[in-house]
Coordinates of C-alpha atoms in Angstrom, one line a residue:
Chain D
X1 CA 65.2 52.7 84.4
X2 CA 64.4 49.5 82.6
X3 CA 67.0 47.2 81.5
X4 CA 66.3 44.8 78.6
X5 CA 69.2 42.8 78.1
X6 CA 68.3 39.1 77.8
X7 CA 70.7 36.5 76.7
X8 CA 68.3 34.2 74.9
X9 CA 65.8 35.7 72.5
X10 CA 65.0 32.7 70.4
X11 CA 62.1 30.3 70.5
X12 CA 61.6 28.1 73.5
X13 CA 63.7 25.2 72.2
X14 CA 66.5 27.5 71.5
X15 CA 66.3 29.0 74.9
X16 CA 66.4 25.5 76.5
X17 CA 69.5 24.5 74.5
X18 CA 71.2 27.7 75.4
X19 CA 70.6 27.3 79.0
X20 CA 71.7 23.6 78.9
X21 CA 74.9 24.6 77.2
X22 CA 75.5 27.3 79.7
X23 CA 74.9 25.0 82.6
X24 CA 77.2 22.4 81.1
X25 CA 80.0 25.0 80.8
X26 CA 79.3 26.1 84.4
X27 CA 79.7 22.6 85.7
X28 CA 83.1 22.2 84.1
X29 CA 84.2 25.7 85.1
X30 CA 83.2 25.5 88.7
X31 CA 84.8 22.2 89.2
X32 CA 88.1 23.5 87.6
X33 CA 87.8 26.5 90.0
X34 CA 87.3 24.3 93.0
X35 CA 90.3 22.0 92.0
X36 CA 92.5 25.0 91.5
X37 CA 91.5 26.5 94.8
X38 CA 91.7 23.2 96.7
X39 CA 88.4 24.0 98.4
X40 CA 84.8 24.4 97.6
X41 CA 81.1 23.1 97.9
X42 CA 80.7 21.1 94.7
X43 CA 77.6 19.1 95.9
X44 CA 75.4 22.1 96.4
X45 CA 76.9 24.0 93.4
X46 CA 76.0 21.2 91.1
X47 CA 72.4 20.9 92.3
X48 CA 72.0 24.7 91.8
X49 CA 73.7 25.0 88.5
X50 CA 70.7 24.4 86.2
X51 CA 68.5 26.9 87.9
X52 CA 71.3 29.5 88.0
X53 CA 72.1 29.0 84.3
X54 CA 68.5 29.7 83.5
X55 CA 68.4 32.8 85.7
X56 CA 71.6 34.4 84.5
X57 CA 71.4 33.4 80.8
X58 CA 67.7 33.8 80.2
X59 CA 65.5 35.2 83.0
X60 CA 67.4 38.1 84.7
X61 CA 67.2 41.6 83.3
X62 CA 70.7 42.6 84.3
X63 CA 73.5 44.6 82.8
X64 CA 77.1 43.7 83.7
X65 CA 78.1 47.2 82.7
X66 CA 75.6 48.7 85.1
X67 CA 75.5 46.2 87.9
X68 CA 73.7 48.6 90.4
X69 CA 71.2 50.0 87.9
X70 CA 68.1 50.8 90.0
X71 CA 65.7 49.0 87.7
X72 CA 67.7 45.8 87.5
X73 CA 66.2 42.4 88.5
X74 CA 67.8 41.1 91.7
X75 CA 69.0 37.7 92.4
X76 CA 70.2 36.8 96.0
X77 CA 72.2 33.7 96.5
X78 CA 70.8 32.9 99.9
X79 CA 72.8 29.5 100.1
X80 CA 75.9 31.6 100.1
X81 CA 78.4 28.7 100.2
X82 CA 77.5 27.7 96.7
X83 CA 79.9 30.3 95.1
X84 CA 81.0 27.8 92.4
X85 CA 77.6 28.0 90.9
X86 CA 77.2 31.7 91.4
X87 CA 80.7 32.9 90.4
X88 CA 80.7 30.8 87.3
X89 CA 77.4 32.3 86.3
X90 CA 78.5 35.9 87.0
X91 CA 81.8 35.4 85.1
X92 CA 80.0 33.7 82.2
X93 CA 77.5 36.6 82.2
X94 CA 80.3 39.1 82.0
X95 CA 80.5 40.6 85.5
X96 CA 84.1 39.9 85.7
X97 CA 86.8 38.2 83.5
X98 CA 86.5 34.4 83.3
X99 CA 90.2 34.1 84.1
X100 CA 89.4 35.6 87.5
X101 CA 87.7 32.4 88.5
X102 CA 91.2 30.9 88.9
X103 CA 91.8 33.3 91.8
X104 CA 88.9 31.7 93.8
X105 CA 90.0 31.8 97.5
X106 CA 93.4 33.1 96.8
X107 CA 94.7 35.9 99.0
X108 CA 93.1 39.2 98.1
X109 CA 90.8 37.6 95.6
X110 CA 87.4 39.2 95.1
X111 CA 86.2 35.7 94.9
X112 CA 85.7 35.0 98.6
X113 CA 84.4 31.6 99.9
X114 CA 81.1 33.4 100.2
X115 CA 79.7 36.2 98.1
X116 CA 80.7 39.8 98.8
X117 CA 78.7 42.7 97.2
X118 CA 81.4 45.2 98.3
X119 CA 84.1 43.6 96.2
X120 CA 82.2 41.9 93.4
X121 CA 79.8 43.3 90.9
X122 CA 76.6 41.4 90.6
X123 CA 76.4 40.3 94.1
X124 CA 73.4 42.0 95.8
X125 CA 74.1 41.2 99.5
X126 CA 76.8 39.4 101.4
X127 CA 75.7 35.9 102.3
X128 CA 77.2 32.9 103.9
X129 CA 75.4 32.4 107.2
X130 CA 72.2 30.7 106.2
X131 CA 68.8 32.4 106.5
X132 CA 70.1 35.9 105.6
X133 CA 69.7 36.3 101.8
X134 CA 66.1 35.3 101.5
X135 CA 64.9 37.9 104.0
X136 CA 67.1 40.6 102.2
X137 CA 65.4 39.6 99.0
X138 CA 62.0 40.1 100.7
X139 CA 63.2 43.6 101.7
X140 CA 64.1 44.4 98.1
X141 CA 60.7 43.2 96.9
X142 CA 59.1 45.5 99.4
X143 CA 61.1 48.4 98.2
X144 CA 59.9 47.5 94.6
X145 CA 56.3 47.2 96.0
X146 CA 56.5 50.6 97.6
X147 CA 57.7 52.2 94.3
X148 CA 55.4 50.0 92.0
X149 CA 58.7 49.2 90.3
X150 CA 58.7 46.5 87.6
X151 CA 61.9 44.8 88.6
X152 CA 61.6 41.2 89.9
X153 CA 63.4 39.7 92.8
X154 CA 64.7 36.1 93.0
X155 CA 66.3 34.2 95.7
X156 CA 67.8 30.7 95.9
X157 CA 67.7 28.9 99.1
X158 CA 69.1 25.5 100.1
X159 CA 66.5 23.2 101.6
X160 CA 68.6 22.6 104.7
X161 CA 68.7 26.4 105.0
X162 CA 64.9 26.3 105.5
X163 CA 65.6 25.1 109.0
X164 CA 66.7 28.7 109.9
X165 CA 63.8 30.5 111.6
X166 CA 64.6 33.8 109.8
X167 CA 63.5 32.1 106.5
X168 CA 60.0 31.7 108.0
X169 CA 59.8 35.2 109.4
X170 CA 60.5 36.5 105.9
X171 CA 58.2 34.0 104.2
X172 CA 55.4 35.1 106.5
X173 CA 56.0 38.8 105.8
X174 CA 56.2 38.1 101.9
X175 CA 52.9 36.2 102.0
X176 CA 51.2 38.9 104.2
X177 CA 52.4 41.7 101.8
X178 CA 51.5 39.7 98.6
X179 CA 54.9 40.3 97.1
X180 CA 53.9 39.1 93.6
X181 CA 57.2 40.1 92.0
X182 CA 59.2 37.8 94.4
X183 CA 60.2 34.3 93.5
X184 CA 62.2 32.0 95.8
X185 CA 63.6 28.8 94.4
X186 CA 64.3 26.0 97.0
X187 CA 67.2 23.9 95.9
X188 CA 65.5 20.7 97.1
X189 CA 68.3 18.2 96.9
X190 CA 67.4 16.5 100.1
X191 CA 70.7 16.7 101.7
X192 CA 72.3 19.1 104.2
X193 CA 75.9 19.2 105.3
X194 CA 75.7 16.2 107.5
X195 CA 72.8 14.1 106.5
X196 CA 69.4 14.0 104.7
X197 CA 67.2 16.8 105.6
X198 CA 64.4 14.4 106.5
X199 CA 66.7 12.6 109.0
X200 CA 67.7 15.9 110.5
X201 CA 64.8 18.1 110.9
X202 CA 61.9 17.2 108.6
X203 CA 61.0 19.7 106.0
X204 CA 58.0 17.9 104.5
X205 CA 55.2 18.7 103.7
X206 CA 57.2 21.5 102.3
X207 CA 54.8 22.8 99.6
X208 CA 52.1 22.9 102.1
X209 CA 54.2 25.0 104.4
X210 CA 54.9 27.7 101.8
X211 CA 51.2 27.6 100.8
X212 CA 50.3 28.0 104.5
X213 CA 52.4 31.2 104.5
X214 CA 50.5 32.7 101.6
X215 CA 52.6 31.6 98.7
X216 CA 51.8 30.0 95.4
X217 CA 54.0 26.9 95.0
X218 CA 55.1 24.8 92.0
X219 CA 57.4 21.8 92.0
X220 CA 59.7 21.1 89.2
X221 CA 62.6 19.0 88.2
X222 CA 65.4 21.4 88.9
X223 CA 67.6 19.8 86.2
X224 CA 65.1 19.9 83.4
X225 CA 65.9 23.2 81.6
X226 CA 62.5 23.3 79.9
X227 CA 60.7 22.9 83.2
X228 CA 62.9 25.5 84.9
X229 CA 62.2 28.1 82.1
X230 CA 58.5 27.4 82.0
X231 CA 58.4 27.9 85.8
X232 CA 60.2 31.3 85.4
X233 CA 58.0 32.3 82.5
X234 CA 54.9 31.6 84.7
X235 CA 56.5 33.6 87.5
X236 CA 56.8 36.6 85.1
X237 CA 53.0 36.7 84.8
X238 CA 51.2 39.1 87.1
X239 CA 50.7 37.4 90.5
X240 CA 48.7 38.0 93.6
X241 CA 51.1 36.1 95.7
X242 CA 54.8 35.5 95.8
X243 CA 55.9 32.3 94.1
X244 CA 58.0 29.4 95.6
X245 CA 59.5 27.1 93.0
X246 CA 60.6 23.9 94.7
X247 CA 63.3 22.6 92.4
X248 CA 63.8 18.9 93.0
X249 CA 67.5 18.5 92.5
X250 CA 70.4 16.0 93.0
X251 CA 73.3 17.2 95.1
X252 CA 76.4 16.7 93.0
X253 CA 74.3 16.4 89.7
X254 CA 76.2 15.5 86.6
X255 CA 79.2 13.7 88.4
X256 CA 78.3 10.1 89.2
X257 CA 80.5 9.7 92.3
X258 CA 79.2 13.0 93.8
X259 CA 75.5 12.5 93.1
X260 CA 73.3 12.3 96.2
X261 CA 76.3 12.0 98.5
X262 CA 76.4 14.2 101.6
X263 CA 80.1 13.7 101.7
X264 CA 80.5 16.0 98.6
X265 CA 78.8 19.0 100.4
X266 CA 82.4 20.2 100.4
X267 CA 85.3 18.5 99.0
X268 CA 87.8 18.5 96.2
X269 CA 88.1 15.9 93.6
X270 CA 91.4 14.2 93.1
X271 CA 93.1 14.4 89.6
X272 CA 91.6 11.2 88.5
X273 CA 88.1 12.1 90.0
X274 CA 88.3 15.4 88.2
X275 CA 89.1 13.9 84.8
X276 CA 86.3 11.5 85.3
X277 CA 83.9 14.3 86.3
X278 CA 84.8 16.4 83.3
X279 CA 84.4 13.5 81.0
X280 CA 81.0 12.6 82.4
X281 CA 79.8 16.3 82.1
X282 CA 81.1 16.5 78.5
X283 CA 79.4 13.2 77.6
X284 CA 76.2 14.5 78.9
X285 CA 76.4 17.5 76.7
X286 CA 77.1 15.4 73.6
X287 CA 74.2 13.0 74.4
Chain F
X1 CA 83.4 76.9 126.1
X2 CA 81.0 75.9 128.8
X3 CA 77.7 74.4 127.9
X4 CA 74.9 74.4 130.4
X5 CA 71.8 72.5 131.2
X6 CA 68.9 74.4 129.7
X7 CA 66.1 75.2 132.1
X8 CA 63.1 74.1 130.0
X9 CA 62.5 70.8 131.8
X10 CA 63.0 67.2 130.6
X11 CA 62.4 65.7 127.2
X12 CA 61.9 62.2 125.8
X13 CA 64.4 62.0 122.9
X14 CA 62.0 59.7 121.0
X15 CA 60.0 62.8 120.2
X16 CA 63.0 64.5 118.6
X17 CA 63.6 61.3 116.7
X18 CA 60.2 61.0 115.3
X19 CA 59.8 64.7 114.5
X20 CA 63.2 64.6 112.7
X21 CA 62.2 61.5 110.7
X22 CA 59.0 63.0 109.6
X23 CA 60.6 66.1 108.5
X24 CA 63.3 64.1 106.6
X25 CA 60.7 61.9 105.0
X26 CA 58.7 64.9 103.7
X27 CA 61.8 66.1 101.9
X28 CA 63.1 62.7 100.7
X29 CA 60.7 60.0 99.7
X30 CA 63.5 57.4 100.0
X31 CA 63.0 57.5 103.8
X32 CA 61.0 54.6 105.1
X33 CA 60.4 53.3 108.7
X34 CA 60.7 49.6 109.5
X35 CA 59.3 48.4 112.9
X36 CA 58.7 45.2 114.7
X37 CA 55.2 45.8 116.1
X38 CA 56.8 48.7 117.8
X39 CA 54.8 51.7 116.3
X40 CA 53.7 52.7 119.7
X41 CA 57.0 52.4 121.5
X42 CA 58.9 54.0 118.7
X43 CA 56.2 56.8 118.7
X44 CA 55.8 56.3 114.9
X45 CA 52.0 56.4 114.7
X46 CA 52.0 59.9 113.2
X47 CA 54.6 58.7 110.6
X48 CA 52.4 55.7 109.7
X49 CA 49.4 57.9 109.3
X50 CA 51.2 60.4 107.3
X51 CA 53.2 57.9 105.1
X52 CA 51.2 54.8 105.2
X53 CA 53.0 53.0 102.4
X54 CA 56.4 53.9 103.9
X55 CA 56.0 52.2 107.2
X56 CA 56.9 48.5 107.0
X57 CA 55.7 46.6 110.1
X58 CA 57.4 43.2 110.0
X59 CA 55.8 42.0 113.1
X60 CA 57.7 40.4 116.0
X61 CA 60.6 39.3 114.0
X62 CA 63.8 41.3 114.7
X63 CA 66.2 39.1 112.5
X64 CA 63.9 39.6 109.5
X65 CA 63.4 43.3 110.4
X66 CA 67.2 44.0 110.0
X67 CA 67.5 41.9 106.8
X68 CA 64.5 43.5 105.3
X69 CA 66.1 46.8 106.2
X70 CA 69.1 45.8 104.2
X71 CA 66.8 44.8 101.3
X72 CA 65.1 48.1 101.3
X73 CA 68.4 49.8 101.1
X74 CA 69.4 47.7 98.2
X75 CA 66.1 48.8 96.6
X76 CA 67.1 52.4 96.9
X77 CA 65.3 53.3 100.2
X78 CA 66.9 54.9 103.4
X79 CA 65.3 52.6 106.0
X80 CA 65.1 53.6 109.6
X81 CA 64.7 50.4 111.5
X82 CA 63.4 51.0 114.9
X83 CA 62.8 48.5 117.8
X84 CA 63.6 48.2 121.4
X85 CA 67.3 48.4 121.6
X86 CA 67.5 45.1 123.6
X87 CA 65.9 43.1 121.0
X88 CA 67.0 44.9 117.8
X89 CA 70.7 44.4 118.8
X90 CA 70.8 41.0 120.6
X91 CA 68.3 39.2 118.6
X92 CA 69.6 40.4 115.2
X93 CA 73.3 40.6 115.8
X94 CA 74.4 38.5 112.9
X95 CA 72.0 40.4 110.6
X96 CA 73.5 43.6 111.7
X97 CA 77.0 42.2 111.3
X98 CA 76.4 40.6 107.8
X99 CA 73.6 42.2 106.2
X100 CA 74.4 45.8 107.4
X101 CA 78.0 46.1 108.4
X102 CA 79.8 43.5 106.2
X103 CA 77.4 44.4 103.3
X104 CA 77.8 48.1 103.9
X105 CA 74.1 48.4 103.4
X106 CA 72.6 51.9 103.8
X107 CA 70.5 51.0 106.9
X108 CA 69.8 53.2 110.0
X109 CA 69.2 51.1 113.1
X110 CA 67.5 53.0 115.8
X111 CA 67.6 51.3 119.3
X112 CA 64.7 52.7 121.2
X113 CA 64.4 52.6 125.0
X114 CA 68.0 51.8 125.3
X115 CA 70.1 51.3 128.5
X116 CA 68.0 50.7 131.6
X117 CA 64.9 52.6 130.5
X118 CA 62.9 49.4 131.0
X119 CA 64.4 49.1 134.4
X120 CA 61.7 47.2 136.3
X121 CA 61.3 44.8 133.3
X122 CA 64.6 43.2 134.3
X123 CA 67.8 42.2 132.6
X124 CA 66.0 40.6 129.5
X125 CA 64.8 44.2 128.6
X126 CA 67.9 46.2 129.6
X127 CA 70.1 47.1 126.6
X128 CA 73.3 47.7 128.3
X129 CA 75.5 45.6 126.0
X130 CA 74.5 47.1 122.9
X131 CA 77.3 49.6 122.5
X132 CA 80.0 47.1 123.2
X133 CA 78.5 44.7 120.7
X134 CA 77.9 47.1 117.9
X135 CA 81.2 49.0 118.1
X136 CA 82.8 45.7 117.4
X137 CA 81.2 45.6 113.9
X138 CA 83.4 47.1 111.3
X139 CA 81.8 49.8 109.0
X140 CA 78.9 50.4 111.5
X141 CA 78.7 53.9 112.9
X142 CA 77.5 54.0 116.5
X143 CA 76.0 57.2 117.8
X144 CA 74.7 57.8 121.4
X145 CA 73.1 61.2 121.4
X146 CA 72.7 63.2 124.7
X147 CA 69.6 65.3 124.3
X148 CA 66.8 66.2 122.0
X149 CA 68.8 68.5 119.8
X150 CA 71.5 66.0 119.4
X151 CA 69.1 63.1 118.7
X152 CA 67.6 65.1 115.9
X153 CA 71.0 65.9 114.5
X154 CA 72.2 62.4 114.7
X155 CA 69.1 61.3 112.8
X156 CA 69.7 63.8 110.1
X157 CA 73.5 62.9 109.9
X158 CA 72.6 59.2 109.7
X159 CA 70.2 59.9 106.9
X160 CA 72.9 61.8 105.0
X161 CA 75.6 59.2 105.7
X162 CA 76.1 56.5 103.1
X163 CA 76.4 53.4 105.1
X164 CA 75.0 51.6 108.2
X165 CA 74.4 53.5 111.4
X166 CA 73.1 52.6 114.8
X167 CA 71.6 55.5 116.8
X168 CA 70.9 54.7 120.5
X169 CA 67.7 56.5 121.5
X170 CA 66.8 56.9 125.1
X171 CA 63.2 57.3 126.6
X172 CA 64.6 58.3 129.9
X173 CA 63.7 62.1 130.5
X174 CA 66.8 64.2 129.9
X175 CA 67.3 68.0 130.0
X176 CA 68.3 69.9 126.9
X177 CA 71.8 71.2 126.7
X178 CA 72.5 74.8 126.0
X179 CA 75.6 74.8 124.0
X180 CA 75.4 77.9 121.8
X181 CA 76.1 77.5 118.1
X182 CA 76.9 73.8 118.0
X183 CA 77.2 71.6 114.9
X184 CA 76.8 67.9 115.0
X185 CA 79.2 65.8 112.9
X186 CA 79.6 62.0 113.0
X187 CA 82.8 61.1 114.5
X188 CA 83.4 64.4 116.1
X189 CA 83.2 64.7 119.9
X190 CA 81.8 67.9 121.5
X191 CA 83.8 69.6 124.2
X192 CA 81.1 71.0 126.4
X193 CA 83.4 72.4 129.0
X194 CA 87.2 73.1 129.1
X195 CA 89.3 72.0 131.9
X196 CA 92.9 70.9 132.6
X197 CA 92.8 68.6 135.6
X198 CA 90.6 65.7 134.5
X199 CA 88.4 64.8 131.5
X200 CA 85.0 63.3 131.9
X201 CA 84.1 61.6 128.7
X202 CA 80.4 60.7 128.6
X203 CA 77.5 60.1 126.2
X204 CA 73.7 59.7 126.2
X205 CA 72.0 60.1 129.4
X206 CA 75.3 60.7 131.3
X207 CA 76.3 64.0 129.6
X208 CA 74.0 66.2 131.7
X209 CA 75.3 64.4 134.8
X210 CA 78.9 65.0 133.7
X211 CA 78.2 68.7 133.4
X212 CA 76.6 68.8 136.8
X213 CA 79.6 66.9 138.2
X214 CA 82.0 69.4 136.6
X215 CA 80.2 72.2 138.5
X216 CA 80.7 70.4 141.8
X217 CA 84.3 69.7 140.9
X218 CA 84.9 73.4 140.1
X219 CA 83.7 74.3 143.5
X220 CA 86.4 72.2 144.9
X221 CA 89.0 73.8 142.6
X222 CA 89.2 70.9 140.1
X223 CA 88.9 72.0 136.5
X224 CA 87.2 69.2 134.8
X225 CA 86.8 69.1 131.0
X226 CA 83.6 67.5 129.8
X227 CA 83.6 65.7 126.4
X228 CA 80.4 64.4 124.8
X229 CA 81.5 61.5 122.9
X230 CA 78.3 60.7 121.1
X231 CA 79.9 58.9 118.3
X232 CA 81.5 55.8 119.8
X233 CA 82.5 54.3 116.5
X234 CA 84.4 55.8 114.8
X235 CA 85.7 57.5 117.9
X236 CA 87.3 61.0 117.8
X237 CA 90.9 60.3 118.5
X238 CA 91.9 64.0 118.6
X239 CA 89.4 64.5 121.4
X240 CA 91.0 61.5 123.2
X241 CA 94.4 62.9 122.8
X242 CA 93.2 66.1 124.4
X243 CA 91.5 64.2 127.1
X244 CA 94.7 62.2 127.8
X245 CA 96.6 65.5 128.0
X246 CA 94.6 66.4 131.1
X247 CA 96.2 63.5 132.8
X248 CA 93.1 61.6 134.0
X249 CA 90.0 60.3 132.5
X250 CA 86.5 59.3 133.8
X251 CA 84.1 57.7 131.4
X252 CA 80.4 57.5 132.1
X253 CA 77.8 55.7 130.2
X254 CA 74.3 54.1 130.6
X255 CA 75.7 50.7 129.6
X256 CA 78.3 48.2 130.7
X257 CA 81.4 49.5 132.4
X258 CA 83.5 47.5 129.9
X259 CA 83.4 47.1 126.2
X260 CA 81.4 50.2 125.3
X261 CA 82.5 53.8 125.5
X262 CA 84.8 53.2 128.5
X263 CA 86.3 50.3 126.6
X264 CA 86.9 52.4 123.5
X265 CA 88.6 55.1 125.4
X266 CA 90.7 52.7 127.4
X267 CA 91.9 50.9 124.3
X268 CA 93.0 54.1 122.6
X269 CA 94.7 55.3 125.7
X270 CA 96.4 52.1 126.4
X271 CA 97.8 52.2 122.9
X272 CA 98.7 55.9 122.7
X273 CA 98.7 57.8 126.0
X274 CA 98.1 55.7 129.1
X275 CA 96.6 57.7 131.8
X276 CA 94.7 56.8 135.0
X277 CA 91.1 56.1 134.2
X278 CA 87.8 55.3 135.9
X279 CA 85.1 53.7 133.9
X280 CA 81.6 54.3 135.2
X281 CA 78.9 51.9 134.1
X282 CA 77.0 48.8 135.0
X283 CA 78.8 45.6 136.1
X284 CA 76.7 43.1 134.2
X285 CA 73.1 41.6 134.6
X286 CA 71.2 44.1 136.8
X287 CA 68.4 43.6 139.4
X288 CA 65.0 44.9 139.0
X289 CA 64.4 48.6 139.8
X290 CA 63.4 51.7 138.1
X291 CA 65.9 53.4 135.7
X292 CA 66.7 56.2 138.1
X293 CA 67.1 53.7 141.0
X294 CA 69.5 51.7 138.9
X295 CA 71.5 54.7 137.9
X296 CA 71.7 55.8 141.5
X297 CA 72.6 52.3 142.7
X298 CA 75.6 51.9 140.4
X299 CA 76.8 55.5 140.7
X300 CA 75.8 56.8 137.3
X301 CA 75.1 60.2 138.8
X302 CA 76.7 63.5 139.2
X303 CA 77.9 62.5 142.6
X304 CA 79.2 59.2 141.3
X305 CA 81.2 61.0 138.6
X306 CA 82.5 63.5 141.2
X307 CA 83.7 60.7 143.3
X308 CA 85.3 58.9 140.4
X309 CA 87.1 62.1 139.4
X310 CA 88.5 62.6 143.0
X311 CA 89.6 59.0 143.0
X312 CA 91.4 59.0 139.6
X313 CA 93.0 62.4 140.6
X314 CA 94.2 60.9 143.9
X315 CA 95.7 57.9 141.9
X316 CA 97.5 60.2 139.7
X317 CA 98.9 62.2 142.7
X318 CA 100.2 59.0 144.3
X319 CA 101.9 57.9 141.0

């Protein structure tokens, strides 16, 4: 079964504008959600927002009315703490009502602190502990390879997450099996929970590591919507190897006081900070 | 009823596992096997030769193996993930919890050479904690079959069950049980022998020993019921109620004496129908020695079960 529901069908510039607008909405929406809940991971959400906006509003062939359709593209949020970005994308894409975002973390809410596939349509596997989602995505891609299926599989990992050994077990297997329909995006914001990745456990030379495991690698500005869409368009071409997109991003992107600050890995803006953040995001849209 | 030990000799339950898996795979192309460089120890070389694209060897990487299994399930497959039970469970515990149990992925985990089958290789290779660990994971069905027939039936039932299942597969030679027209069902215990004085609740490689113990006890005038509790989670509470009604229980398993089958029975009894119990199993990390030597050393024998039954009956009498 092939699904062919795309959000953007226009020319490239239209697609870029659509994704930019969606990302801007997601930023405002996820901050509202975090403020309402009194908890969240805004730093990582905001570094991942532009990539997720491109995936959910342009790239992924998914149908909210049939979230488990066998032929759907899969997206796995391996950095499972970044539910602000994921839930705002899923709500925006129509997997559940937007108002439900206001139940984030409330008792009995489907919007758990980490994604849950059992409760929430559109979630492919439960994540939270790091290093789980990407290997599951590899397994999905192997299923597709066995079936010669035409769906594509995407995963988003954090860069700190790459310190988990299970990531490299899966990367090795994906390279070995030449999973050409698999794309991983590394949200390379340079910060993990406590400090810079390079001060914690060095990741560089990161592209060389993926290449050494049998992957094609491209580096992009993870906030440049045109660059993101071009990378995903390239990923759609027939490929001999899996593709790693290293998205160079800024943690907390779009909110001046959060940007590149490890302290905003998790945190909640005060009322004044929230007003400032929304103002900055709206100003960016208008610029 | 009274099941007996069939006279045909001893069997390696892995053979029943792979024969059943192959038969299932012929009929259902969703069946795939996932291994960690364990084609040989899982006896899956014939499966690989017959279904070359349907055997995924992830190499020596158990965490990835379990996650890949969850991914294959997401892609519509019914993956049977086979590896030495000691590594499959301990190494990939969080993957079993999150990617299989919590995600309710349709993954079948097959722990090969479980218990103390690798006796001489030492405690690193003993898988005696597995049942205790895995029965703590919600939504995960845990099955410990007793003989070749039950192993095959458990594999069929696992394939038909929508959700994650762990099947513990022994390589220790065991006899087949002659039980007449039996039917296997997940979550249902099998009463192999009726009795009113004491109930022996066993599974896996201890079931035939429990039957032999019941014969010895019968000669002493003690009527022992023998229950094969092959599904540890979810446990058959009706069978436990009947066991408690006999007034005394002995549990016997090729695993820890706490936390596993014995622990599950004790928890239920403590909450519902406290009765004197003895829990036979291993005390913890074990010394080197053959599987049979270890079983003998720690009383996991017919004689050990007989002694435990006498002991628990004595306790009941004193009370």
